Short mmCIF file of C-alpha atoms in Angstrom, two decimals:
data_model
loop_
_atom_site.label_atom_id
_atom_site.label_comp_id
_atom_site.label_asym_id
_atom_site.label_seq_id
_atom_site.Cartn_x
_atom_site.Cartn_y
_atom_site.Cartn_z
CA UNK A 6 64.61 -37.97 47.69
CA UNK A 7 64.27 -38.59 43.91
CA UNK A 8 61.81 -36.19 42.00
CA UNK A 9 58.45 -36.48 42.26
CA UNK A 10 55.70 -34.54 39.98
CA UNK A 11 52.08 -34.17 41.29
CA UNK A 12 49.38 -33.00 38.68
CA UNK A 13 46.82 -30.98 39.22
CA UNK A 14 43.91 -29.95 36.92
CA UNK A 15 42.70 -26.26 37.36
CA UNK A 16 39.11 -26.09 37.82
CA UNK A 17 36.89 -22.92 38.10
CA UNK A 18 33.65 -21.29 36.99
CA UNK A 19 34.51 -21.93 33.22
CA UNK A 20 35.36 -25.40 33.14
CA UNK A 21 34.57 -28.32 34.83
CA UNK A 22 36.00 -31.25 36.63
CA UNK A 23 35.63 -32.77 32.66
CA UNK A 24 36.94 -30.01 30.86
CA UNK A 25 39.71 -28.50 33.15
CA UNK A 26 40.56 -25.01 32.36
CA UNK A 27 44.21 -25.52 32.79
CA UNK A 28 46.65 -27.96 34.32
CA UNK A 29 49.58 -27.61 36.81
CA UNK A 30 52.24 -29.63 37.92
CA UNK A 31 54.23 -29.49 41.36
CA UNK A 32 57.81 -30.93 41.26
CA UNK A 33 59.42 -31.62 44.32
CA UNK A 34 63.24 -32.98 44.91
CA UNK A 35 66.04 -32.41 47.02
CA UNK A 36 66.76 -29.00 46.66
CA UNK A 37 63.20 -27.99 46.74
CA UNK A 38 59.97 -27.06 44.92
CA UNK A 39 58.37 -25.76 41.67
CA UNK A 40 55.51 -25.25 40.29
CA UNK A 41 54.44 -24.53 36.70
CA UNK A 42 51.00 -24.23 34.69
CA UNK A 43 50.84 -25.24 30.91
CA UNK A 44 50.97 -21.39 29.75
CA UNK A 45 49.04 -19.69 27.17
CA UNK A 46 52.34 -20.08 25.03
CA UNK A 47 51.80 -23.45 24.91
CA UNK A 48 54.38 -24.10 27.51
CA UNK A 49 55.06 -25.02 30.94
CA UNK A 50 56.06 -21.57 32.95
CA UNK A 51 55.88 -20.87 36.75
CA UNK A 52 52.92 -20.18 38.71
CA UNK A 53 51.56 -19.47 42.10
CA UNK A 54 47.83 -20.18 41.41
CA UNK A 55 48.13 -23.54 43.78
CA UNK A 56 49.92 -21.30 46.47
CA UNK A 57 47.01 -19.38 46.18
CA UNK A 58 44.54 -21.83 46.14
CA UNK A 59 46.27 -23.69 49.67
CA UNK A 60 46.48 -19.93 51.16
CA UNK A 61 42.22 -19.94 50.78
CA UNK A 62 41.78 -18.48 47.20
CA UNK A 63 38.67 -19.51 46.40
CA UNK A 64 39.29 -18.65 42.66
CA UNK A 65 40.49 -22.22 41.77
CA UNK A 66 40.04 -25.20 42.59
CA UNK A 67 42.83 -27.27 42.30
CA UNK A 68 42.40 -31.27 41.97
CA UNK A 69 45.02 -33.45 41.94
CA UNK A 70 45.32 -35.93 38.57
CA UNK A 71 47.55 -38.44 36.83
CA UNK A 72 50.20 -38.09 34.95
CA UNK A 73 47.55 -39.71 32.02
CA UNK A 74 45.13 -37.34 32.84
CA UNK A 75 47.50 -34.34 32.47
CA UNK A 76 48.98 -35.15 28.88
CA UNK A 77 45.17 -35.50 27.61
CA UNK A 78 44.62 -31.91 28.92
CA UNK A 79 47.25 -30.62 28.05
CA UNK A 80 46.75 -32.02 24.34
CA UNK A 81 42.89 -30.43 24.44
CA UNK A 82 44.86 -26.85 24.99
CA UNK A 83 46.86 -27.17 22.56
CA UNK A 84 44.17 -27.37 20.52
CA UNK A 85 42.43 -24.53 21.71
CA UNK A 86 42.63 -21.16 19.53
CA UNK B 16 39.04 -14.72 84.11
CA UNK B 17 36.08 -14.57 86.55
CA UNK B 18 36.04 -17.04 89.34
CA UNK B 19 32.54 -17.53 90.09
CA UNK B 20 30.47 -20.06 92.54
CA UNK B 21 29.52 -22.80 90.83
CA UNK B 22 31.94 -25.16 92.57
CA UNK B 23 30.56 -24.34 96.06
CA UNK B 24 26.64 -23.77 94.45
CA UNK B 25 25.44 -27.12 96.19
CA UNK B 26 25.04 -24.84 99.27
CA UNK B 27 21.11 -24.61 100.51
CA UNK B 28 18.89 -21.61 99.17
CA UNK B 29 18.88 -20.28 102.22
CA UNK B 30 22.26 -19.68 102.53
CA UNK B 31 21.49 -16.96 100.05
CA UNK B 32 18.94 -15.38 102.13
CA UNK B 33 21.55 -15.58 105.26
CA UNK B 34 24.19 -13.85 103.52
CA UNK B 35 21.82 -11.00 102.62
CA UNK B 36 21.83 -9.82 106.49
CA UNK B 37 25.12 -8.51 106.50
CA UNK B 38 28.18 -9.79 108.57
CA UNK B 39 28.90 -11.80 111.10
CA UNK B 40 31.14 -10.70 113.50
CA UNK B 41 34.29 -11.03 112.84
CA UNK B 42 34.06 -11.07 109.09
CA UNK B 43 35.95 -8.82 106.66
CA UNK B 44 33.81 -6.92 104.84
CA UNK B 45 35.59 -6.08 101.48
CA UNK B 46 36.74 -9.87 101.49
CA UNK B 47 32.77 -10.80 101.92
CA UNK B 48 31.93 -8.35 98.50
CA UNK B 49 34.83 -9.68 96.41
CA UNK B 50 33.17 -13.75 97.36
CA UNK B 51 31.61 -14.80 93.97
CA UNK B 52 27.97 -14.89 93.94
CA UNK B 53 26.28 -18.35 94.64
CA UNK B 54 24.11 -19.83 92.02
CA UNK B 55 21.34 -21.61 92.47
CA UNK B 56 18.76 -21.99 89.31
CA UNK B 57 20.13 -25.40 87.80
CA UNK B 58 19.95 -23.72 84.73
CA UNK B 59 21.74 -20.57 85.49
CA UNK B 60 24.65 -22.90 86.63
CA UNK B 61 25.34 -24.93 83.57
CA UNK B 62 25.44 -21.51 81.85
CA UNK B 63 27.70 -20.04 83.96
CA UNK B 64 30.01 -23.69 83.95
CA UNK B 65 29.82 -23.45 79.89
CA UNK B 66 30.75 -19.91 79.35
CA UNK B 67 33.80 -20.84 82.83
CA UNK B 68 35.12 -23.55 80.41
CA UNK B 69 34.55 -21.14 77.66
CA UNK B 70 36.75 -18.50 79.50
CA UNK B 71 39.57 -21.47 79.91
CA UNK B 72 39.71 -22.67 76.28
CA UNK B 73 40.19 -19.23 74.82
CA UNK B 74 42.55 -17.70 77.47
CA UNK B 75 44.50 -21.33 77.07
CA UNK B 76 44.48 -21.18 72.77
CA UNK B 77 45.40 -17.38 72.78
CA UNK B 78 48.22 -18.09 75.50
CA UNK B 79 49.64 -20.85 73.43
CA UNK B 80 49.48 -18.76 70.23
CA UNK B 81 50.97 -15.85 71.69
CA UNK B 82 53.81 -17.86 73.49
CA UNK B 83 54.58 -19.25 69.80
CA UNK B 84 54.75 -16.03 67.62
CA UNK B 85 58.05 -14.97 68.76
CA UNK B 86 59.67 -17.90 67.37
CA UNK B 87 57.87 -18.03 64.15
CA UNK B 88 58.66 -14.19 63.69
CA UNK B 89 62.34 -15.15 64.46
CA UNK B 90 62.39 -18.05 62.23
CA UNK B 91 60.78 -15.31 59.77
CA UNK B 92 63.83 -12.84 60.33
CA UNK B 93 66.04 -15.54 58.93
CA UNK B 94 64.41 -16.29 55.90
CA UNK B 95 64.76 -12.76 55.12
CA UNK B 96 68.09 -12.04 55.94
CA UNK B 97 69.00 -15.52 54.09
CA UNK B 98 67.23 -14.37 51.19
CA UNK B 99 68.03 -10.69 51.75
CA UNK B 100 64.56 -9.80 51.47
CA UNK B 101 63.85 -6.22 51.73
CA UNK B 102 60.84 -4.14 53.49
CA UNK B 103 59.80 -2.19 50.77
CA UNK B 104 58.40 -3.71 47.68
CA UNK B 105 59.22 -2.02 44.55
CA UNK B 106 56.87 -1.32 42.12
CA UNK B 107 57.21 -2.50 38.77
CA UNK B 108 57.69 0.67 36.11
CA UNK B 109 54.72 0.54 33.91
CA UNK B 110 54.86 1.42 30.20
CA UNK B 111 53.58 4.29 29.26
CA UNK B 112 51.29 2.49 26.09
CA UNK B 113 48.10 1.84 28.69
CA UNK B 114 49.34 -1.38 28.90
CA UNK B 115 49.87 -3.05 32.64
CA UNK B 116 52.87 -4.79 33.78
CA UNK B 117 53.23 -6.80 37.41
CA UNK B 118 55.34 -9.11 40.01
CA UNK B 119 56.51 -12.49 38.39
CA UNK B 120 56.08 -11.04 34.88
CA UNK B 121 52.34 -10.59 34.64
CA UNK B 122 50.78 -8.23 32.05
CA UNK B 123 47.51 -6.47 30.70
CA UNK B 124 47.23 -5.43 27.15
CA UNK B 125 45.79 -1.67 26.84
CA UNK B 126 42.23 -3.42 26.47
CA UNK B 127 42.49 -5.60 29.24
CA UNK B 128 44.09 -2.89 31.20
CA UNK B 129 41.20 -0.62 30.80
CA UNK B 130 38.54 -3.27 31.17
CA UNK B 131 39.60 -4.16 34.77
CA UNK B 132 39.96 -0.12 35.15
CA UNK B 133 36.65 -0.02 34.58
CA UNK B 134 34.83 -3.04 35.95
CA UNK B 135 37.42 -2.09 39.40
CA UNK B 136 35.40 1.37 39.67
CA UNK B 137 32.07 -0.46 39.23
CA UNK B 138 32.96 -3.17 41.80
CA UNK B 139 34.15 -1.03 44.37
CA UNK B 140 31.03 1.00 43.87
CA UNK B 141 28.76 -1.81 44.23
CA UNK B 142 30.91 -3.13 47.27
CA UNK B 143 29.98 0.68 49.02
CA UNK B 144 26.54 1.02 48.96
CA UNK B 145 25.38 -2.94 49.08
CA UNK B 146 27.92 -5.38 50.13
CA UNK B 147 29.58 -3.44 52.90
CA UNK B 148 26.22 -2.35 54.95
CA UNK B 149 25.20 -5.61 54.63
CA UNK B 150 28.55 -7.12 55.74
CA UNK B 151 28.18 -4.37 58.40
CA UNK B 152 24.49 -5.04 59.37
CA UNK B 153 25.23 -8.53 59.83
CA UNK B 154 28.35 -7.87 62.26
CA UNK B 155 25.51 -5.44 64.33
CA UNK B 156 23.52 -8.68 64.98
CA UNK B 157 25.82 -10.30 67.81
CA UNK B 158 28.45 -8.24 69.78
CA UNK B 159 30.54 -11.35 70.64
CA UNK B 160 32.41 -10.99 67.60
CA UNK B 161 33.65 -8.29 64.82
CA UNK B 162 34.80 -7.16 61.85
CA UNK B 163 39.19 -7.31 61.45
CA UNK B 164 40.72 -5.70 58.85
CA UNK B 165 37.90 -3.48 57.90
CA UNK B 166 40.60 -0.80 55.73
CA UNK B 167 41.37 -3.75 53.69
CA UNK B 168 37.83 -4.22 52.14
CA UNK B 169 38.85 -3.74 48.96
CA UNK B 170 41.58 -5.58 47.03
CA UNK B 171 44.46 -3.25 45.68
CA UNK B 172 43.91 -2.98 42.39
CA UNK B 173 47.35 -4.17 41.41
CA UNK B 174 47.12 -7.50 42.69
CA UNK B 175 43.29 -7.83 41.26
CA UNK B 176 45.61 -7.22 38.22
CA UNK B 177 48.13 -9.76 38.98
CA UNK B 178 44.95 -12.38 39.91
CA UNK B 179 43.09 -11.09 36.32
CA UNK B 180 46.68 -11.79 34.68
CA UNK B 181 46.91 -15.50 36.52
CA UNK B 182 43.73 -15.94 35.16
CA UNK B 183 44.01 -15.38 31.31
CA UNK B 184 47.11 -17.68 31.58
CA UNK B 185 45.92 -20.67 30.02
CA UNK B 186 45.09 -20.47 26.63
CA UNK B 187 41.10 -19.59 26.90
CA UNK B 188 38.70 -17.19 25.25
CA UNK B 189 38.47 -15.76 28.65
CA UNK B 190 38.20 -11.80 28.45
CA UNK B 191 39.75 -9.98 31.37
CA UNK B 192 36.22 -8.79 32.09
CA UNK B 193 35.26 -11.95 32.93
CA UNK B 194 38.46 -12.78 35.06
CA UNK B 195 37.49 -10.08 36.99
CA UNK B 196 34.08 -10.94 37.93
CA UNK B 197 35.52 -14.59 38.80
CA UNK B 198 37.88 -13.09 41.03
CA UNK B 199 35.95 -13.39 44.90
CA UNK B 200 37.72 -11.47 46.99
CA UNK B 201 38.07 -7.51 45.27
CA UNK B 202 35.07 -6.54 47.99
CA UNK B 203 35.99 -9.22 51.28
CA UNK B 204 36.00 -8.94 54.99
CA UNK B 205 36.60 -11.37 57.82
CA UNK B 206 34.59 -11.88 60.48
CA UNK B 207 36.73 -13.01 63.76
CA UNK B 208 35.80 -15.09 67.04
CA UNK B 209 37.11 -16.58 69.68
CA UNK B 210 37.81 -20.31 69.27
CA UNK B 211 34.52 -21.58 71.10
CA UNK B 212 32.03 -19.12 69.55
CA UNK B 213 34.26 -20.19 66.37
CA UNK B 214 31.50 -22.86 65.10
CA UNK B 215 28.69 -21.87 66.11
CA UNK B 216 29.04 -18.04 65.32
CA UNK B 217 30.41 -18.65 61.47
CA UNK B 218 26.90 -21.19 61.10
CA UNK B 219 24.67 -18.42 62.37
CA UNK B 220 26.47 -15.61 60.18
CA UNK B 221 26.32 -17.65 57.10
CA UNK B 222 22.84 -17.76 57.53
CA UNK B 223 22.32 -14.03 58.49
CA UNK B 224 24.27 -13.66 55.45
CA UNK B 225 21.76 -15.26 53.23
CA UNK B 226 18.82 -14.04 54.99
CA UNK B 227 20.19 -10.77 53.63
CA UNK B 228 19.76 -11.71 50.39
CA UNK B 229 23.00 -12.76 49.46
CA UNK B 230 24.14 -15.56 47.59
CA UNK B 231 26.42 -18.54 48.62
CA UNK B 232 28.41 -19.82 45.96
CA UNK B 233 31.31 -21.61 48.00
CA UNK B 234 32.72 -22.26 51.32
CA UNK B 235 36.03 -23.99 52.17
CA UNK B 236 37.38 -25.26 55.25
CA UNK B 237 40.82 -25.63 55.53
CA UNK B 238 41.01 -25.77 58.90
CA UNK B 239 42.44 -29.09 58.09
CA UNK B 240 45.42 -27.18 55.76
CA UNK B 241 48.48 -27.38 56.45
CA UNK B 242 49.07 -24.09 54.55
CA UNK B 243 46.21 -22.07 55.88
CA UNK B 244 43.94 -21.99 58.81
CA UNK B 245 40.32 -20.28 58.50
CA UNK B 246 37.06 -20.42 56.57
CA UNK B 247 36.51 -18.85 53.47
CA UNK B 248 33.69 -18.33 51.52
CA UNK B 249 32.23 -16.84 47.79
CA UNK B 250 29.13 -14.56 48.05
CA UNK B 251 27.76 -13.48 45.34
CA UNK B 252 24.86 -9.80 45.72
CA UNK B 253 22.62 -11.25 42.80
CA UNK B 254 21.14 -7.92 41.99
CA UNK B 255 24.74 -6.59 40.76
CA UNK B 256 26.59 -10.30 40.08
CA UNK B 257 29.07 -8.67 42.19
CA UNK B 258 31.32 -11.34 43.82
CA UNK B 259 32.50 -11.00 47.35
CA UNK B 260 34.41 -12.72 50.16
CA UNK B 261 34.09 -13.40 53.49
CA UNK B 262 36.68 -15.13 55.65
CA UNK B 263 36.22 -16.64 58.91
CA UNK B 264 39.04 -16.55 61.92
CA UNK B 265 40.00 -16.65 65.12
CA UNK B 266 42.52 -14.26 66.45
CA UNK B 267 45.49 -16.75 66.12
CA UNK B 268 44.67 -17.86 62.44
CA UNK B 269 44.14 -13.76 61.06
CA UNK B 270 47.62 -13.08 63.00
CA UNK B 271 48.95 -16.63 61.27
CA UNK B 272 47.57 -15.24 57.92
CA UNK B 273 48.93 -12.38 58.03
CA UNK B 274 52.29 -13.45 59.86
CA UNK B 275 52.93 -15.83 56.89
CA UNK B 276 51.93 -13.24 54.13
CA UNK B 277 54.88 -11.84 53.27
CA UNK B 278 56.03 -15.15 52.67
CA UNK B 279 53.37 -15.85 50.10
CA UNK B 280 54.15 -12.49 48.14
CA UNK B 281 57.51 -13.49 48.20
CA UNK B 282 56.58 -17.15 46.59
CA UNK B 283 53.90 -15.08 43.77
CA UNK B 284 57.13 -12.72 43.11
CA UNK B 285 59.41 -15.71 41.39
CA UNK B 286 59.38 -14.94 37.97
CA UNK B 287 61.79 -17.47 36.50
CA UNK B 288 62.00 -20.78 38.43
CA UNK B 289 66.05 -21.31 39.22
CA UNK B 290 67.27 -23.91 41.91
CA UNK B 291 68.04 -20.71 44.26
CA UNK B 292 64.19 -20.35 43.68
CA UNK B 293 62.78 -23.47 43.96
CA UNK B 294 65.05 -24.08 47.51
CA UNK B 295 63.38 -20.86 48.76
CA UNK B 296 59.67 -21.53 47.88
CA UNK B 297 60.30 -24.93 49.56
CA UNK B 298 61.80 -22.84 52.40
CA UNK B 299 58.69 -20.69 52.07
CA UNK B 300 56.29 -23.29 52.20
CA UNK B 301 57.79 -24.47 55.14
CA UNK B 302 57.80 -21.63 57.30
CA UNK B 303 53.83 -21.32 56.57
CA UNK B 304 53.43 -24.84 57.41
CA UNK B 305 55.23 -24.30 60.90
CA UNK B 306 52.74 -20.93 61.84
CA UNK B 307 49.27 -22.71 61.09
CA UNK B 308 50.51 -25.70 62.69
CA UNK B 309 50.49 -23.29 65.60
CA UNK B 310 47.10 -22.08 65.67
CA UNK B 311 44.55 -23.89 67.80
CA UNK B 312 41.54 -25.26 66.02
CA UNK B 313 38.31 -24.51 67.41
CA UNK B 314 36.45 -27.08 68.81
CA UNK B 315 33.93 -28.62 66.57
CA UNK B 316 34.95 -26.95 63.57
CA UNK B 317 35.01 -30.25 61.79
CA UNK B 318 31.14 -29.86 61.55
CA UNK B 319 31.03 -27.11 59.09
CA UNK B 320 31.31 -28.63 55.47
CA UNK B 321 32.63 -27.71 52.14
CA UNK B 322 30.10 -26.25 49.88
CA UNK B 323 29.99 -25.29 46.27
CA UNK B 324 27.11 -24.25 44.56
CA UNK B 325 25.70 -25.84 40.69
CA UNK B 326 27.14 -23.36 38.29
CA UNK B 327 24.13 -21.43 37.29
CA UNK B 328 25.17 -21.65 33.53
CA UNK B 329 25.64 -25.60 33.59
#
């Protein structure tokens, strides 16, 4: 199985669908899974906020996005102070 | 079970009045007082048929859940001992600055630290004397189902620390206070049914819940998950902007949450990802995959949609 990488943009009671408040990715290959959110420290760092969000946290809501989609949020946080 | 007569029911009234004049000759008595009662109002009939079939669906889903949990629990037992997974969790030493410091390398400044201290205490205050009694009040209402897991109404307040942590992640201007007030489930409790009161009985308690004067800001079905079996849902007790939670089960998917738990703690334990890591959360995921796809769904549970309600700030 090669690698595959599923986006997801975090969405919760201060952001939007719009204006994501975060962004995580999923990468899955043969030896397994990971998953990592685009940190406070400006880089990617591992997570279990989807876990949480498929065990029935009701925290986040987790929607899945492009690749696209990702890199533009991910370049609107980095621009956050 | 209870057998009763609605197969043989198309007998006359009077066969009723007959049988009230004692027995015939030759008739066993204790065999006559264990027959099951004839009925005979139409009415009274397909109520007794519905709550027969009732009787067979649940006895069926519990037997089929309970004939499954030994195998999950072994496949369980290997994970650990693969993993050498111990029982006890250990606690993470905390510095002694005020600061906070949790699983998978979460951490509170002395501020933040203090602010969820605080807004805990307030919470779990709040949760006493107003969310609770209602929860409570609400359960009172219809004796075909209860409360489960009552002692865990309130959320340990080192994993509300770990959730307030996951929360100021991202870069934001997100104070912990207000990661803590997102966070739904520090006052929760789950109401549990059997699977054909499932439907029916979480429709009529959402709306005793609101006729109680609280607040629905979400509700999720995942009955469709392949992670997670159940209903959950975001109240909100406008008086105090206190969030709470309220899960829905049945029997099988509270024993699946709870089977596959440990699993999840392990998976929100991985502090740095390694391929060891990433082979066991894959493993992890797995194993939660093969409980829920254990639990039967209630019938009709399709019905009850997703809400979410406008955020009241825009």
């Amino acid at each position: 199985m090669a690698e595959t990488t599923t986006y997801y943009a975090i969405v919760n009671d201060f952001s939007s669908r719009e204006n994501p408040f975060g962004v995580i990715r999923r990468v899955k290959h043969d030896g397994g899974q990971r998953d990592e959110i685009f940190s406070r420290d400006l880089a990617w760092k591992h997570t279990s906020l989807l876990y949480s969000a498929e065990r029935g946290d009701l925290t986040n809501d987790m929607v899945p996005i492009s690749e696209e989609e990702a890199d533009r949020i991910v370049a609107r946080i980095r621009q956050r102070r | 079970m209870v057998a009763v007569g609605v197969e043989r029911s198309e007998q006359p009234e009077s066969s009723n009045a007959r049988s009230d004049r004692g027995p015939g000759p030759g008739v066993d008595r204790a065999a006559r007082q264990e027959r099951p009662p004839v009925l005979t109002d139409p009415e009274q009939r397909v109520t007794e048929h519905l709550r027969y079939r009732d009787s067979v669906v649940n006895h069926e889903a519990a037997h089929s859940w309970d004939a499954a949990v030994p195998e999950l629990q072994g496949i369980w037992e290997k994970i650990k001992s693969k993993y050498g997974y111990t029982e006890r969790s250990v606690s993470v030493a905390q510095p002694t600055d005020g600061s906070w410091r949790g699983d998978g390398g979460r951490k509170l400044d002395s501020a933040q630290n203090a602010e969820v201290d605080r807004g805990y205490a307030r919470i779990r205050e709040v949760g006493e004397h107003t969310i609770i009694p209602g929860l409570r009040a609400v359960e009172a209402e219809d004796p075909t189902r209860h409360l489960a897991g009552f002692d865990h109404r309130f959320k340990g307040l080192n994993r509300l620390k770990e959730k307030v942590a996951d929360l100021l992640e991202p870069r934001s201007k997100l104070t912990a206070t207000d990661a803590l007030y997102a966070v739904s489930d520090t006052v929760r409790c789950t109401y549990m049914y059997t699977e054909t009161s499932y439907t029916r009985g979480v429709l009529h308690d959402v709306e005793r819940l609101k006729s109680r004067g609280f607040e629905l800001d979400k509700l999720k079905n995942t009955w469709t998950s392949d992670q997670y079996k159940g209903i959950n849902t975001q109240w909100v007790d406008p008086a105090s902007e206190v969030r709470f939670e309220v899960q829905f089960h049945t029997r099988a998917s509270l024993e699946a949450k709870e089977l596959s738990h440990k699993a999840y703690e392990r998976i929100r334990s991985i502090m740095e990802p390694t391929p060891k890591t990433d082979l066991e959360a894959g493993e992890l995921e797995g194993f939660q995959s093969k409980v829920n796809a254990k639990v039967p769904i209630p019938p009709n549970v399709s019905v009850i949609e997703d809400y979410q309600r406008e955020k009241r700030d825009g």
